[in-house]
Short mmCIF file of C-alpha atoms in Angstrom, two decimals:
data_model
loop_
_atom_site.label_atom_id
_atom_site.label_comp_id
_atom_site.label_asym_id
_atom_site.label_seq_id
_atom_site.Cartn_x
_atom_site.Cartn_y
_atom_site.Cartn_z
CA MET A 1 102.92 141.57 96.57
CA THR A 2 106.71 142.55 97.36
CA VAL A 3 106.83 140.48 100.66
CA GLY A 4 105.02 137.63 101.81
CA LEU A 5 103.48 136.93 105.45
CA ASN A 6 105.22 134.14 107.08
CA LYS A 7 102.35 133.66 109.29
CA ALA A 8 100.12 132.84 106.75
CA SER A 9 102.22 129.91 105.80
CA VAL A 10 101.09 126.20 106.08
CA PHE A 11 102.93 122.94 106.04
CA ALA A 12 102.02 119.55 105.32
CA VAL A 13 103.84 116.45 105.57
CA THR A 14 102.91 113.18 103.28
CA GLU A 15 104.24 109.59 103.61
CA GLU A 16 106.14 108.15 100.41
CA ALA A 17 105.46 104.96 98.47
CA THR A 18 109.08 105.35 97.22
CA SER A 19 111.47 107.11 98.76
CA GLY A 20 112.60 110.09 97.63
CA VAL A 21 109.57 110.24 95.32
CA TYR A 22 107.78 113.55 96.25
CA VAL A 23 103.78 113.21 96.91
CA GLU A 24 101.99 116.24 97.00
CA PRO A 25 99.47 116.74 99.84
CA SER A 26 95.77 115.43 98.84
CA VAL A 27 93.75 115.86 102.14
CA GLY A 28 93.46 118.62 104.43
CA SER A 29 94.75 116.19 107.45
CA ASP A 30 98.06 116.05 105.64
CA PHE A 31 98.69 119.54 106.86
CA LEU A 32 100.55 120.17 110.51
CA PRO A 33 100.17 123.62 112.65
CA LEU A 34 103.43 125.41 112.24
CA ARG A 35 105.31 127.29 115.15
CA PRO A 36 108.17 129.18 115.32
CA GLY A 37 111.63 127.69 114.27
CA ASN A 38 110.18 125.31 111.50
CA GLU A 39 112.41 125.20 108.49
CA VAL A 40 113.70 122.79 105.53
CA ALA A 41 117.52 124.03 104.63
CA TYR A 42 119.12 123.18 101.37
CA GLU A 43 123.00 122.90 101.79
CA PRO A 44 124.80 120.71 99.04
CA GLU A 45 127.89 119.48 99.26
CA GLU A 46 130.53 121.61 98.00
CA LEU A 47 133.17 120.12 95.67
CA LYS A 48 136.37 122.49 95.72
CA SER A 49 138.48 122.37 92.81
CA ASP A 50 142.33 122.53 93.67
CA GLU A 51 143.35 123.62 89.98
CA LEU A 52 146.27 126.30 90.14
CA LEU A 53 145.19 129.00 87.56
CA ASN A 54 147.99 131.34 87.59
CA ASP A 55 146.59 133.00 90.62
CA ILE A 56 146.34 132.62 94.61
CA GLY A 57 142.51 132.67 94.22
CA SER A 58 140.62 129.64 94.32
CA ALA A 59 139.49 128.04 91.61
CA LYS A 60 135.60 127.68 90.78
CA SER A 61 133.71 125.47 93.22
CA PHE A 62 130.81 122.81 92.11
CA VAL A 63 127.84 121.57 93.68
CA GLY A 64 127.98 117.77 95.23
CA LYS A 65 125.65 115.86 96.75
CA GLU A 66 122.22 117.22 97.86
CA LYS A 67 121.97 117.79 101.67
CA VAL A 68 118.22 118.57 102.94
CA SER A 69 117.62 119.25 106.54
CA GLY A 70 114.85 120.56 108.45
CA LYS A 71 113.26 121.32 112.06
CA HIS A 72 109.59 121.11 112.97
CA SER A 73 108.24 121.18 116.58
CA ILE A 74 105.09 120.70 117.62
CA TYR A 75 102.95 120.76 121.05
CA LEU A 76 102.13 117.18 122.19
CA LYS A 77 98.66 116.01 121.51
CA HIS A 78 96.58 113.06 120.52
CA SER A 79 94.40 113.12 117.54
CA GLY A 80 91.10 113.56 119.68
CA ILE A 81 89.82 110.48 118.70
CA GLU A 82 90.40 107.12 120.35
CA GLY A 83 92.15 104.69 118.15
CA GLN A 84 93.10 107.27 115.61
CA ALA A 85 96.39 108.39 114.67
CA PRO A 86 97.59 112.02 115.48
CA GLN A 87 98.34 113.97 112.08
CA THR A 88 102.20 113.59 113.35
CA GLY A 89 101.98 110.19 113.41
CA ILE A 90 104.32 109.80 110.35
CA LEU A 91 106.99 111.51 112.20
CA TYR A 92 107.06 109.08 114.88
CA GLU A 93 106.65 106.29 112.56
CA SER A 94 109.80 107.49 111.09
CA ILE A 95 111.93 107.92 113.66
CA LEU A 96 110.69 104.49 115.07
CA GLY A 97 109.99 102.25 112.11
CA ASP A 98 106.80 100.91 112.70
CA LYS A 99 103.29 101.41 114.31
CA TYR A 100 100.29 99.13 115.06
CA VAL A 101 96.71 101.06 115.52
CA ASP A 102 94.31 98.73 117.43
CA SER A 103 91.20 100.71 116.65
CA THR A 104 89.06 97.94 118.26
CA GLU A 105 88.56 97.82 122.04
CA ARG A 106 89.66 94.94 123.97
CA THR A 107 88.17 93.69 127.21
CA ALA A 108 90.00 92.17 130.55
CA SER A 109 89.12 88.54 131.00
CA ALA A 110 88.21 86.87 134.50
CA SER A 111 90.94 86.06 136.84
CA SER A 112 93.44 89.35 135.90
CA THR A 113 95.84 90.71 138.87
CA THR A 114 97.74 93.90 139.49
CA THR A 115 100.67 92.67 137.30
CA VAL A 116 99.01 90.27 134.77
CA VAL A 117 95.91 91.42 132.53
CA LYS A 118 94.20 88.43 131.08
CA VAL A 119 92.65 88.89 127.68
CA SER A 120 90.70 86.50 124.96
CA SER A 121 93.64 86.65 122.46
CA GLY A 122 97.02 88.10 123.32
CA ALA A 123 97.65 88.26 119.52
CA ASN A 124 95.67 91.48 119.42
CA PHE A 125 98.03 93.38 121.53
CA ARG A 126 101.88 94.23 120.76
CA GLN A 127 104.65 94.25 122.95
CA GLY A 128 105.12 97.79 124.02
CA GLN A 129 101.55 98.75 123.70
CA ALA A 130 99.92 101.18 126.24
CA LEU A 131 96.39 100.11 127.96
CA LEU A 132 94.05 102.40 129.02
CA ILE A 133 92.51 100.10 131.89
CA LYS A 134 88.86 101.69 132.33
CA LYS A 135 88.39 100.54 136.07
CA PRO A 136 85.43 102.12 137.69
CA ASP A 137 87.42 103.07 140.55
CA GLY A 138 89.92 105.01 138.80
CA HIS A 139 91.20 104.46 134.78
CA LYS A 140 95.27 103.35 134.77
CA ILE A 141 97.76 103.61 131.89
CA ALA A 142 100.29 100.69 131.66
CA ASN A 143 102.51 99.29 129.18
CA VAL A 144 102.70 95.58 127.94
CA ALA A 145 105.87 94.34 129.05
CA SER A 146 105.75 90.95 127.47
CA ILE A 147 102.94 88.64 126.31
CA SER A 148 102.38 85.03 127.35
CA GLY A 149 99.69 83.44 125.69
CA ASN A 150 96.81 85.23 126.52
CA ASP A 151 98.26 87.11 129.49
CA LEU A 152 99.60 90.48 129.01
CA ASN A 153 102.38 91.01 131.66
CA LEU A 154 102.26 94.87 133.01
CA ASN A 155 105.24 96.87 133.42
CA PHE A 156 104.40 98.52 136.30
CA ALA A 157 101.37 97.31 138.97
CA ILE A 158 98.39 98.89 138.99
CA ASP A 159 96.21 99.33 142.23
CA SER A 160 93.84 96.82 141.61
CA ALA A 161 93.06 94.01 139.41
CA PRO A 162 90.75 94.52 136.54
CA ALA A 163 87.18 92.95 136.40
CA ALA A 164 86.17 90.94 133.65
CA GLY A 165 84.69 92.99 130.87
CA ILE A 166 86.48 96.27 131.72
CA GLY A 167 87.84 98.21 128.77
CA LEU A 168 91.62 98.38 127.79
CA GLY A 169 91.59 101.61 125.42
CA LYS A 170 92.16 102.02 121.94
CA SER A 171 96.04 102.32 121.59
CA VAL A 172 98.39 103.92 118.66
CA VAL A 173 101.74 102.44 119.16
CA TYR A 174 104.84 103.52 117.68
CA LEU A 175 107.08 100.43 117.38
CA PRO A 176 111.41 100.47 117.18
CA VAL A 177 112.45 98.08 114.61
CA ALA A 178 115.83 98.05 112.74
CA GLN A 179 114.75 98.64 109.25
CA GLY A 180 111.67 99.66 107.14
CA HIS A 181 111.44 103.20 108.46
CA PRO A 182 108.84 105.29 106.03
CA THR A 183 109.98 108.46 104.19
CA PHE A 184 108.00 111.32 103.64
CA SER A 185 107.82 114.73 102.06
CA THR A 186 107.50 117.84 103.06
CA THR A 187 105.48 120.79 101.44
CA LYS A 188 105.63 124.54 102.83
CA TYR A 189 103.07 126.85 101.23
CA LEU A 190 105.45 129.99 101.83
CA GLY A 191 102.78 132.79 102.97
CA ASN A 192 99.80 130.36 101.31
CA GLY A 193 100.72 131.66 97.98
CA PHE A 194 103.95 133.56 98.07
CA ALA A 195 106.25 130.52 97.21
CA LYS A 196 106.47 126.80 97.55
CA GLU A 197 109.44 124.90 99.64
CA VAL A 198 109.49 121.18 99.01
CA SER A 199 111.68 118.26 100.06
CA ALA A 200 111.36 114.84 99.58
CA GLY A 201 113.14 111.48 100.82
CA ASN A 202 112.96 112.36 104.55
CA THR A 203 113.61 110.58 107.80
CA VAL A 204 113.59 112.08 111.06
CA THR A 205 116.66 111.75 113.02
CA GLU A 206 115.43 113.25 116.30
CA ALA A 207 112.69 113.69 118.39
CA ALA A 208 113.15 115.78 121.43
CA PHE A 209 110.29 115.90 123.94
CA LYS A 210 110.20 118.46 126.56
CA LEU A 211 108.34 117.71 129.46
CA ASP A 212 108.42 120.28 131.88
CA ALA A 213 105.94 120.50 134.87
CA GLY A 214 103.03 122.86 134.49
CA THR A 215 103.86 123.42 130.65
CA PHE A 216 102.94 122.30 127.40
CA GLY A 217 104.38 119.35 126.68
CA GLU A 218 106.46 119.74 123.13
CA VAL A 219 108.45 117.58 120.84
CA SER A 220 111.00 119.09 118.18
CA PHE A 221 111.59 116.88 115.36
CA SER A 222 114.95 117.26 113.03
CA PHE A 223 115.05 115.23 109.60
CA GLU A 224 117.09 114.76 106.86
CA GLY A 225 116.13 114.32 103.22
CA THR A 226 117.59 113.66 99.68
CA LYS A 227 115.83 116.10 97.37
CA TYR A 228 114.86 119.64 97.58
CA TYR A 229 112.70 122.15 95.13
CA PHE A 230 111.64 125.44 95.22
CA ASN A 231 108.22 126.30 93.17
CA PRO A 232 108.43 122.91 91.71
CA ILE A 233 106.41 121.83 88.58
CA GLU A 234 105.65 118.23 88.19
CA ILE A 235 105.30 117.17 84.29
CA THR A 236 103.47 113.95 84.01
CA ALA A 237 101.95 111.59 81.04
CA SER A 238 98.86 114.04 81.06
CA ASN A 239 100.97 117.67 80.66
CA LYS A 240 104.18 116.30 78.56
CA TYR A 241 103.50 117.72 75.29
CA LEU A 242 103.80 120.98 73.39
CA ASP A 243 103.05 121.46 69.78
CA PHE A 244 103.86 124.19 67.61
CA ILE A 245 104.58 125.39 64.20
CA ASP A 246 107.57 127.34 63.11
CA ASP A 247 109.01 128.40 59.79
CA SER A 248 110.50 125.00 59.39
CA GLY A 249 107.46 123.02 59.89
CA THR A 250 104.73 121.33 62.32
CA TRP A 251 106.38 119.82 65.45
CA SER A 252 105.75 118.08 68.77
CA ILE A 253 107.99 118.05 71.84
CA SER A 254 107.48 115.55 74.65
CA LEU A 255 109.37 116.30 78.07
CA ALA A 256 110.79 113.95 80.76
CA GLU A 257 108.22 113.14 83.19
CA LYS A 258 109.49 114.03 86.21
CA ILE A 259 109.25 117.33 88.83
CA TYR A 260 111.40 120.04 88.15
CA LYS A 261 113.22 121.61 90.44
CA THR A 262 112.55 125.25 89.53
CA PRO A 263 110.24 126.89 86.70
CA ILE A 264 113.54 127.89 85.14
CA GLU A 265 114.75 124.23 84.92
CA LEU A 266 111.45 123.67 83.10
CA ALA A 267 111.86 126.66 81.00
CA ASP A 268 115.48 125.55 79.93
CA ALA A 269 113.99 121.72 79.34
CA ILE A 270 111.55 123.02 76.78
CA GLU A 271 114.17 125.21 75.08
CA ALA A 272 116.12 122.30 74.89
CA ALA A 273 113.50 120.01 73.51
CA MET A 274 112.43 122.34 71.04
CA LEU A 275 115.92 123.55 69.68
CA ALA A 276 116.54 119.37 69.53
CA ILE A 277 113.91 118.85 67.04
CA SER A 278 113.69 122.23 64.97
CA PRO A 279 116.49 124.04 63.18
CA GLU A 280 114.65 127.44 63.86
CA VAL A 281 115.83 129.26 67.09
CA SER A 282 113.29 129.20 69.63
CA THR A 283 113.75 130.56 73.39
CA VAL A 284 111.67 130.07 76.46
CA SER A 285 112.32 131.70 79.48
CA PHE A 286 110.82 131.93 83.10
CA SER A 287 110.37 135.70 84.60
CA SER A 288 111.25 135.64 88.53
CA SER A 289 109.58 138.64 88.62
CA THR A 290 105.93 137.93 86.86
CA GLY A 291 105.94 134.63 87.76
CA LYS A 292 104.92 133.89 83.96
CA PHE A 293 106.62 131.87 80.60
CA THR A 294 107.61 133.38 77.96
CA ILE A 295 108.20 131.38 74.18
CA THR A 296 109.61 133.24 71.09
CA SER A 297 110.74 132.24 67.86
CA GLN A 298 113.20 133.89 65.26
CA TYR A 299 110.93 134.16 62.31
CA PHE A 300 107.13 132.30 63.14
CA LEU A 301 105.75 130.51 65.86
CA SER A 302 102.52 128.99 66.54
CA LEU A 303 101.59 127.28 69.77
CA LEU A 304 99.06 124.38 68.96
CA TRP A 305 97.41 124.50 72.47
CA ASP A 306 93.78 123.47 70.88
CA SER A 307 94.15 122.05 67.49
CA GLY A 308 97.43 120.13 68.31
CA ALA A 309 97.94 116.76 67.97
CA ASN A 310 98.39 116.19 71.62
CA SER A 311 96.37 118.70 72.95
CA ALA A 312 94.82 116.50 75.30
CA ASN A 313 97.61 116.15 77.31
CA SER A 314 99.21 119.88 76.89
CA ILE A 315 101.66 121.58 79.13
CA GLY A 316 99.74 124.87 78.02
CA ALA A 317 97.70 124.87 81.14
CA THR A 318 100.63 124.00 83.37
CA LEU A 319 102.68 127.03 82.37
CA GLY A 320 99.66 129.17 82.59
CA PHE A 321 98.41 129.37 79.40
CA VAL A 322 94.93 129.66 78.34
CA VAL A 323 94.20 126.85 76.05
CA ALA A 324 91.00 126.80 74.35
CA SER A 325 92.29 128.23 71.55
CA ASP A 326 95.68 128.01 69.72
CA ASP A 327 98.13 130.94 70.13
CA THR A 328 98.83 132.32 66.35
CA GLY A 329 100.19 135.47 64.70
CA LEU A 330 103.18 136.46 67.08
CA LEU A 331 106.60 135.41 67.51
CA THR A 332 106.58 135.71 70.94
CA TYR A 333 103.82 134.61 73.74
CA THR A 334 103.54 135.03 77.55
CA SER A 335 101.66 133.05 79.81
CA ASP A 336 98.13 134.36 80.49
CA SER A 337 98.66 133.45 84.54
CA ALA A 338 101.09 133.57 86.57
CA GLN A 339 102.29 130.28 88.17
CA SER A 340 99.99 129.61 91.76
CA TYR A 341 101.78 128.64 95.05
CA ALA A 342 98.56 128.51 97.38
CA ALA A 343 97.77 125.04 98.99
CA VAL A 344 95.78 122.98 96.54
CA VAL A 345 93.48 121.79 99.86
CA THR A 346 92.15 123.30 102.96
CA PRO A 347 94.57 122.40 105.93
CA ALA A 348 92.41 120.57 108.61
CA TYR A 349 93.85 119.93 111.92
CA ASP A 350 93.69 117.07 114.60
CA SER A 351 90.91 118.28 117.39
CA GLY A 352 92.83 117.01 120.17
CA ASP A 353 94.07 120.09 122.65
CA SER A 354 97.71 120.42 123.44
CA ILE A 355 98.77 118.28 126.41
CA ILE A 356 99.59 120.46 129.51
CA VAL A 357 102.03 118.06 131.88
CA LYS A 358 100.09 118.42 135.30
CA GLY A 359 98.41 115.31 136.88
CA SER A 360 100.92 113.43 135.17
CA GLU A 361 102.86 110.37 135.90
CA LEU A 362 106.44 108.85 135.73
CA PHE A 363 107.45 105.83 137.00
CA ILE A 364 110.90 104.68 137.62
CA GLY A 365 112.39 101.19 138.66
CA ASN A 366 110.62 97.79 138.07
CA GLN A 367 107.37 96.54 138.47
CA SER A 368 106.43 97.00 142.25
CA ASP A 369 107.59 100.55 141.53
CA ASN A 370 104.57 102.27 141.09
CA ILE A 371 104.99 105.50 142.87
CA CYS A 372 104.75 108.69 140.96
CA PHE A 373 108.05 110.53 140.70
CA CYS A 374 108.10 113.86 141.43
CA ALA A 375 109.79 115.18 138.43
CA GLN A 376 110.11 119.13 137.55
CA THR A 377 111.64 118.38 134.39
CA VAL A 378 111.65 115.63 131.93
CA ALA A 379 113.42 115.37 128.73
CA LEU A 380 113.14 112.39 126.50
CA THR A 381 115.42 112.32 123.28
CA ILE A 382 115.38 109.48 120.58
CA SER A 383 117.91 109.86 117.95
CA LYS A 384 118.69 107.67 114.89
CA THR A 385 121.92 107.53 112.52
CA VAL A 386 121.42 107.93 109.36
CA GLU A 387 123.99 107.10 106.40
CA ASP A 388 123.72 107.95 102.59
CA VAL A 389 123.14 105.51 99.74
CA ASP A 390 125.09 107.56 97.08
CA CYS A 391 124.14 106.27 93.71
CA ILE A 392 125.64 107.64 90.53
CA CYS A 393 122.35 107.18 88.74
CA GLU A 394 120.54 109.88 91.07
CA GLU A 395 120.22 113.22 90.07
CA SER A 396 120.94 114.07 93.67
CA GLY A 397 123.61 111.65 93.83
CA VAL A 398 122.08 109.94 97.07
CA LEU A 399 119.57 107.19 96.59
CA GLU A 400 117.96 107.01 100.09
CA LYS A 401 119.08 107.54 103.74
CA ILE A 402 119.19 104.28 105.79
CA PRO A 403 119.11 103.95 109.55
CA THR A 404 122.47 102.36 111.19
CA ALA A 405 121.65 103.02 114.89
CA ARG A 406 119.13 104.48 117.61
CA GLU A 407 119.56 105.72 121.04
CA ALA A 408 116.93 106.58 123.42
CA SER A 409 117.50 108.71 126.65
CA MET A 410 115.60 110.56 129.53
CA GLU A 411 116.91 113.05 131.26
CA VAL A 412 114.90 113.81 134.88
CA THR A 413 115.32 116.56 137.67
CA ALA A 414 113.22 115.58 140.70
CA VAL A 415 112.83 115.97 144.37
CA LEU A 416 114.97 113.95 146.27
CA LYS A 417 113.41 111.61 148.66
CA LYS A 418 114.83 110.98 151.86
CA HIS A 419 116.20 107.55 152.43
CA ASP A 420 115.80 106.83 148.59
CA VAL A 421 118.78 105.56 146.89
CA ALA A 422 117.16 102.66 144.84
CA LEU A 423 118.23 104.43 141.59
CA LEU A 424 121.91 105.18 142.68
CA ASP A 425 121.79 101.65 143.90
CA ALA A 426 120.57 100.66 140.11
CA LEU A 427 123.94 102.76 138.62
CA LEU A 428 125.97 101.19 141.17
CA LYS A 429 125.05 97.55 139.90
CA ASN A 430 124.21 98.72 136.08
CA SER A 431 120.79 97.01 136.66
CA GLY A 432 118.15 96.77 134.20
CA ILE A 433 115.30 98.67 135.14
CA SER A 434 112.28 100.64 133.28
CA ALA A 435 110.25 103.79 132.85
CA MET A 436 107.02 105.04 131.83
CA PHE A 437 105.75 108.66 131.67
CA ASN A 438 102.00 109.16 131.08
CA ALA A 439 100.32 112.54 130.40
CA GLY A 440 97.08 113.81 129.42
CA PRO A 441 93.77 115.79 130.62
CA LYS A 442 91.18 113.86 133.20
CA SER A 443 87.85 113.82 133.88
CA GLY A 444 86.81 113.24 137.65
CA GLY A 445 89.88 111.59 137.90
CA ASN A 446 90.27 109.47 134.83
CA TRP A 447 92.08 109.68 131.82
CA ILE A 448 89.98 110.77 128.98
CA PRO A 449 90.50 108.51 126.22
CA GLY A 450 91.88 109.96 122.87
CA LYS A 451 93.62 112.50 124.65
CA CYS A 452 96.77 110.94 126.44
CA PHE A 453 100.19 110.05 125.71
CA ASN A 454 102.74 107.38 126.94
CA ALA A 455 106.23 106.69 126.72
CA TYR A 456 107.84 103.69 127.75
CA LEU A 457 111.28 102.90 128.06
CA GLN A 458 111.16 99.24 128.57
CA LYS A 459 114.87 98.63 129.20
CA CYS A 460 117.37 101.06 130.46
CA THR A 461 120.10 101.86 132.69
CA VAL A 462 120.89 104.84 135.04
CA SER A 463 123.74 106.50 133.60
CA LYS A 464 124.17 109.45 135.80
CA TYR A 465 123.05 110.80 139.38
CA THR A 466 123.74 114.08 140.44
CA THR A 467 122.20 116.08 143.60
CA SER A 468 121.39 119.85 142.75
CA GLY A 469 118.92 122.62 144.03
CA ASP A 470 119.00 126.13 145.38
CA SER A 471 115.91 125.88 147.72
CA PHE A 472 115.20 122.37 147.81
CA ILE A 473 117.21 119.24 147.23
CA GLN A 474 116.75 117.84 143.91
CA VAL A 475 118.37 114.55 141.91
CA ASN A 476 119.37 114.75 138.52
CA LEU A 477 119.02 111.43 136.15
CA THR A 478 119.72 110.18 133.08
CA LEU A 479 118.49 107.00 131.85
CA LYS A 480 119.79 105.23 128.67
CA GLY A 481 117.61 102.66 127.02
CA TYR A 482 118.86 99.69 125.59
CA VAL A 483 117.63 96.26 123.94
CA THR A 484 117.91 92.63 124.28
CA THR A 485 117.27 89.68 122.37
CA THR A 486 113.30 89.95 123.03
CA GLU A 487 113.13 93.40 124.94
CA LYS A 488 113.15 97.21 123.22
CA ASP A 489 114.44 100.63 124.12
CA VAL A 490 111.55 102.80 123.51
CA TYR A 491 107.54 102.71 122.68
CA ILE A 492 105.55 105.91 121.67
CA ASN A 493 101.74 105.56 122.67
CA PHE A 494 98.90 107.57 121.91
CA VAL A 495 95.79 106.28 124.18
#
């Protein structure tokens, strides 16, 4: 194969237990669908030398800190199962920091109102959590603005009070926090067998939602990482030994347990280890044309894959050698098999359908402003500023990336209603308001559980108000989220 088919590529995202320590995909649900524009870019810092070498040309520059960045765009969708996080959940958790999955459906208690849902235990809920209130006269989605004992105070009033026993749905809510954001690894199997591109220590720096009427809801994630690999090979305690005989004796090398960034880096490490213990000159190389390793010695060489003292933990199979017997009688040995870059598990994707933005809801204002805002476009952007934690001990020069700031904003283009000056007044007074966007399919006019999306700006101000429109008059709004000591700026829910 001389070229790879990019449309055959598959892409996986896996949560890391330790930031920057790569985690390989292990189950089909680690994979996310690909769309045009997916990329991982490796652009390390360039250290320029100012040495003058008797010429006006530049001296050789060097690689400084590693710098990894990437983009991944998806259609907005739930997992398809109520109370189960979507496979993209780690990306939402990375931008906001935390999540809560309420996989048990709770019910409303007696004496609930249109603005307060009473429950048996308020401790089962979280501020910002979306409720799918399954009233028989029509399902409603609303967020928990605050919790007082067992009273859930709603952000926007619903049309009628839920009766006792009405289900409140199973929510997956992504919550904003100041620290503790999980990091993740990415693995892209280019052409699913042509090459393997890997990054680690990643954190989402922006989630941009495009929610235009009558189209697919879309989310574009931007992320930054600390490590990059291409066709990497992992060496662990189970595959780190090479036993061999050369003209000067019987030897055994033990390689450092790590992920080698390329096969060439691994070949160099094996060669250095062999030369360090044996006086005989040996060379180890990796062919970028055949995908195989070659081990050569000057006078005599046997590779003890089967009979060596460490055969149970041999590197032979990792290099592509058949290890059922030793390789003897030659000076040069080449791998029997080329390196493989295909996914180790079969990808499996969420069953939920992509959400089309129609029959949706946008409420802006205060609790009583529960009338759908007739918007043509809605763009929600959550961005996070990160800072490198530099470390001289790290091979990449960076220990991890920590968040230092978060911003949430919503831009809306909508029909301007006659007499409506409420949001301009909010801008003039710098008033704190809320915004809620709900989307998903319906059946019989009711939201379908396990397929819906909710975004909630708990506290925001109007920062821009302009009118426009060629055929009909529109208003263009920008809402800026903010936090207080008790309230947050933005929540993302799947219900």
